[in-house]
Short mmCIF file of C-alpha atoms in Angstrom, two decimals:
data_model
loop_
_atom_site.label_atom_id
_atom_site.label_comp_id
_atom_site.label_asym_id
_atom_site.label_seq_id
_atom_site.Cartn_x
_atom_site.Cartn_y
_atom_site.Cartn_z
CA UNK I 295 -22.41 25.41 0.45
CA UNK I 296 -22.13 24.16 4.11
CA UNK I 297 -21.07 26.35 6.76
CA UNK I 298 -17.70 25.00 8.55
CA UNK I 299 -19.37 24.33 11.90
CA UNK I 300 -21.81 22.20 10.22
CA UNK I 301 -19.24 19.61 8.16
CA UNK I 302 -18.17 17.05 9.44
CA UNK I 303 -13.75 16.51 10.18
CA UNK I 304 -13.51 15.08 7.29
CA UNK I 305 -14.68 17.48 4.87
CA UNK I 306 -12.94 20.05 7.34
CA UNK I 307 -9.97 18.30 6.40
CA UNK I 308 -10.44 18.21 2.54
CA UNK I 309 -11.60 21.98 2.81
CA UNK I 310 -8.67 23.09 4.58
CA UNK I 311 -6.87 21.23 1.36
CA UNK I 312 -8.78 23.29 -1.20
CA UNK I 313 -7.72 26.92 0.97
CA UNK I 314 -9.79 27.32 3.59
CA UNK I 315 -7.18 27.85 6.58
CA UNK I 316 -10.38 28.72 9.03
CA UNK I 317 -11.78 25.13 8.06
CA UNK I 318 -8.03 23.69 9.73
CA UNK I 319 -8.69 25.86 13.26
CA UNK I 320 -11.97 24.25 13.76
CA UNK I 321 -10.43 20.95 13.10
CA UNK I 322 -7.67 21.87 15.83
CA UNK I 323 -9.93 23.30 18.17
CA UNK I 324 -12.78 20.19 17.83
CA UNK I 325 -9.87 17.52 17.98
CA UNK I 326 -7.13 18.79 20.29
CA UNK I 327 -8.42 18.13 23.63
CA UNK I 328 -8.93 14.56 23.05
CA UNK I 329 -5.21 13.98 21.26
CA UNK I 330 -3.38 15.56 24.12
CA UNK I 331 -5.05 13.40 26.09
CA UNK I 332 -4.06 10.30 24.71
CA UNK I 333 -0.64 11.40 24.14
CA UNK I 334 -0.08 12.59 27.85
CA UNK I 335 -1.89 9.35 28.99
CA UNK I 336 0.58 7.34 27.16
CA UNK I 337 3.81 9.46 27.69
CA UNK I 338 2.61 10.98 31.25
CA UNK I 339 5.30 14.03 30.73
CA UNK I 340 3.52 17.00 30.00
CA UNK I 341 6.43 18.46 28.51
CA UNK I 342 6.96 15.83 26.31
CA UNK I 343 2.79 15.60 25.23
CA UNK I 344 3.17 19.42 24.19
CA UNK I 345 6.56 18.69 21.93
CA UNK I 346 4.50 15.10 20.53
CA UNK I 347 1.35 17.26 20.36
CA UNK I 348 2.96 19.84 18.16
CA UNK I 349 4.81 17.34 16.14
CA UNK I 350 1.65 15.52 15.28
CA UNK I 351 -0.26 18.27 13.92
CA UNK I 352 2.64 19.50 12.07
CA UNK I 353 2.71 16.16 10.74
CA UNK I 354 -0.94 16.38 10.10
CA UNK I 355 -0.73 19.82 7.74
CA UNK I 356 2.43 18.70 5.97
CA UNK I 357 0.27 15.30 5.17
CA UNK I 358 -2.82 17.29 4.39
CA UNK I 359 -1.24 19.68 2.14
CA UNK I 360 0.87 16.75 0.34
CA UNK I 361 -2.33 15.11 -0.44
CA UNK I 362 -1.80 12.11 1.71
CA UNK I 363 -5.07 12.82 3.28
CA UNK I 364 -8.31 9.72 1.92
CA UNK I 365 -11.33 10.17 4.01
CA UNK I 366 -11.85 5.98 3.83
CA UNK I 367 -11.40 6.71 7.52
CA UNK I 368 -12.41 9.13 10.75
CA UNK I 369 -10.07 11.97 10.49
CA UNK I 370 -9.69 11.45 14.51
CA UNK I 371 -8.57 8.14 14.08
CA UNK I 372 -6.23 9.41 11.59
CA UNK I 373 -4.46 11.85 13.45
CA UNK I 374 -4.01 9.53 16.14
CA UNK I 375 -2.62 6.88 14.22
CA UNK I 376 -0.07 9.87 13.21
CA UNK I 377 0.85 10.81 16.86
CA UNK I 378 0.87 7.59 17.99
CA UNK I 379 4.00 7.08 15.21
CA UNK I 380 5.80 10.07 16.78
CA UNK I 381 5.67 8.71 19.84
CA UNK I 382 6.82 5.30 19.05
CA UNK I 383 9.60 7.23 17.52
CA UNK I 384 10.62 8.78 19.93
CA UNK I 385 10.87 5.75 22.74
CA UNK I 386 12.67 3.89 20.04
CA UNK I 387 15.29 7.04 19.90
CA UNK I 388 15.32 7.57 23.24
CA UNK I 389 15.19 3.69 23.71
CA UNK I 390 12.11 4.26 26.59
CA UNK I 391 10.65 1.26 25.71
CA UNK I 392 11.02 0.27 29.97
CA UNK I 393 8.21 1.19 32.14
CA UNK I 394 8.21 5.16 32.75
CA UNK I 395 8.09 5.64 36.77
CA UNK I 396 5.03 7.47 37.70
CA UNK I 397 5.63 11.21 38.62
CA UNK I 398 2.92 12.47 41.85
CA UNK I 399 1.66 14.96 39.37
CA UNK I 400 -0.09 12.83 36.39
CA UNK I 401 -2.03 10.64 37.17
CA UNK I 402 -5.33 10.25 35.07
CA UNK I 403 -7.83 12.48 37.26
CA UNK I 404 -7.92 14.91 33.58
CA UNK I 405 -9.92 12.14 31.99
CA UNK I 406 -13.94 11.74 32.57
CA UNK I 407 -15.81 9.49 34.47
CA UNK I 408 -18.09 7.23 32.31
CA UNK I 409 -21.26 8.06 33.95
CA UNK I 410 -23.26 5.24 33.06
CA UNK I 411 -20.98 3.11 35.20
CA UNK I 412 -22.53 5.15 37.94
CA UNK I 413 -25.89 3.48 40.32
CA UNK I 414 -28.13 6.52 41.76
CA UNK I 415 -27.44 5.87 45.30
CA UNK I 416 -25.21 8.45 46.99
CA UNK I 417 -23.19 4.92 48.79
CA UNK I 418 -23.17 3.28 45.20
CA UNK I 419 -21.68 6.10 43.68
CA UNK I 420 -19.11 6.88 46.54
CA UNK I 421 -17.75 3.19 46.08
CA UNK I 422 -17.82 3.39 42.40
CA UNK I 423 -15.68 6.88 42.33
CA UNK I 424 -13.56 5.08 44.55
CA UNK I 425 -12.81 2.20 42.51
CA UNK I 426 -12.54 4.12 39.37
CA UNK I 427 -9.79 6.14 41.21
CA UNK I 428 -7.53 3.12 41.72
CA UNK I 429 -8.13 1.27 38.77
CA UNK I 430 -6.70 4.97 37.08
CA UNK I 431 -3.43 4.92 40.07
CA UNK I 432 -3.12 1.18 39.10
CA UNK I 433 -3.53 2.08 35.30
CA UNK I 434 -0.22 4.44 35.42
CA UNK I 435 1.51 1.63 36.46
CA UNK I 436 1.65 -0.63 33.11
CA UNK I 437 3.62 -0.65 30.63
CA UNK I 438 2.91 2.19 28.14
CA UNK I 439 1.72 -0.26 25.23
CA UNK I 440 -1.00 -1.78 27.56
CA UNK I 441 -1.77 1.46 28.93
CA UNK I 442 -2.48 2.92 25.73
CA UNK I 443 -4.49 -0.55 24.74
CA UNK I 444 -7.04 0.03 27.76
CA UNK I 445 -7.03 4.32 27.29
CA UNK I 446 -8.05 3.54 23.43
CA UNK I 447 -10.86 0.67 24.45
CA UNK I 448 -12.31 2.06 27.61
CA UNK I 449 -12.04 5.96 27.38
CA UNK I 450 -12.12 6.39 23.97
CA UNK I 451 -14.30 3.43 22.94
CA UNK I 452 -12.59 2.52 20.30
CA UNK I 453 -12.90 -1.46 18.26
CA UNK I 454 -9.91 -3.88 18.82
CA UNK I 455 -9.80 -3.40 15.00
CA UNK I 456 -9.47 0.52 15.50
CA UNK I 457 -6.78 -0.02 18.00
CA UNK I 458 -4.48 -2.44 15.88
CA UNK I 459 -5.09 0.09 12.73
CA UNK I 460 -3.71 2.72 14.82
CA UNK I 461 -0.91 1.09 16.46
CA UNK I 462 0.09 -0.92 13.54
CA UNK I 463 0.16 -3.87 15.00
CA UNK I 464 -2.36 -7.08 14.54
CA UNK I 465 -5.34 -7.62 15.99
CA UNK I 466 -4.59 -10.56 17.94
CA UNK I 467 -1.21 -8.31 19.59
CA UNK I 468 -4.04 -5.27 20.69
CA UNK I 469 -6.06 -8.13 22.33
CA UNK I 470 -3.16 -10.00 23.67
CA UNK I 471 -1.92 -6.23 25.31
CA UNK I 472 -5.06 -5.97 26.66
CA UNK I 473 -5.52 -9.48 28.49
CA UNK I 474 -1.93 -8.62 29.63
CA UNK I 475 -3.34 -5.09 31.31
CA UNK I 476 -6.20 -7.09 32.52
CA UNK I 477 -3.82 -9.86 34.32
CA UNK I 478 -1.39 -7.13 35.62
CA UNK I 479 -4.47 -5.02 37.07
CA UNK I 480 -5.82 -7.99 38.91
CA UNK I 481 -2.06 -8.81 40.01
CA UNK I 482 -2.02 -5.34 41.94
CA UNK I 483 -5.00 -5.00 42.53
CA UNK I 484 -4.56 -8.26 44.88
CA UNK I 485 -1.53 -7.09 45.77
CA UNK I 486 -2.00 -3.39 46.90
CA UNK I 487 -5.61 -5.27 48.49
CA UNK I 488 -7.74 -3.25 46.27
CA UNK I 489 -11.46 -3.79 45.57
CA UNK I 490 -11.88 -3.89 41.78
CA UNK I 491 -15.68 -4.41 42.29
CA UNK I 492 -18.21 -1.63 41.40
CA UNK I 493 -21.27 -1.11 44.09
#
């Protein structure tokens, strides 16, 4: 039999079914940077990404334990597709489907750098940083569908498939969100006279 450090989420997922509660820790612990990530880049309230956070995962092990779990998929993907539900629901309750303002203190600085992006030159890689800074301050500023439409393509590399799968919605509406991001970048970019151009 495997160890649990050596399978993969998925069979985490259907061992933690079968009994094995330690097999569900190692899920939490391997996935729950990465959720709270996308949940606080989407709802930028850290308050409100800890209540959404706990939902989804109690979400998660009533699902699991119901037997509403089919590894067809990446469990990741699946538990995203869950707390991206909650937090629909929760803008449709608390009818926050308007732009959320954009508080001093969350911006995305918490989220890596993709390194290839960066040229070895000291200069290259001071402009690059640079960019990549206000592309993220611009980011915060869309509206929170488009913003989660560029989080899920560029930081967590995921298809335009993946993305419609987990935001129920078509594929044509994910791409459509993200040529809207792309316009409204450019549009304050221009604006705010920001180079969008990497060194």
């Amino acid at each position: 039999m495997k160890k649990l450090n050596d399978m993969t989420d998925e069979e985490l997922a259907l061992s933690y079914v079968g009994g094995c509660n330690k097999a569900f820790d190692l899920l939490l612990q391997r996935n729950q940077a990465k959720l709270f990530a996308y949940i606080l880049f989407v709802v930028r309230d850290h308050n409100q990404a800890d209540d959404i956070f706990q939902e989804t995962f109690v979400k998660v092990i009533t699902r699991l334990q119901e037997g509403r779990y089919a590894t067809t998929g990446r469990f990741s993907s699946w538990i995203m597709r869950i707390a991206h539900n909650v937090i629909m629901d929760r803008y449709r309750v608390h009818r926050a489907d308007r732009v959320v303002e954009t508080s001093d203190d969350n911006d995305l600085s918490n989220i890596g750098e993709p390194a290839e992006l960066f040229d070895t030159s000291i200069e290259s890689r001071y402009v690059n940083e640079q960019v990549l800074r206000d592309v993220k301050k611009l980011m915060n500023l869309l509206p929170a569908t488009q913003r989660e439409v560029v989080f899920m393509r560029f930081y967590q590399e995921l298809s335009f498939k993946e993305i419609a799968e987990l935001t129920n919605v078509s594929i044509n509406t994910a791409l459509g969100r993200m040529r809207y991001a792309i316009i409204n970048l450019r549009r304050m970019a221009k604006e705010y006279n920001i180079a969008l151009q990497l060194a």
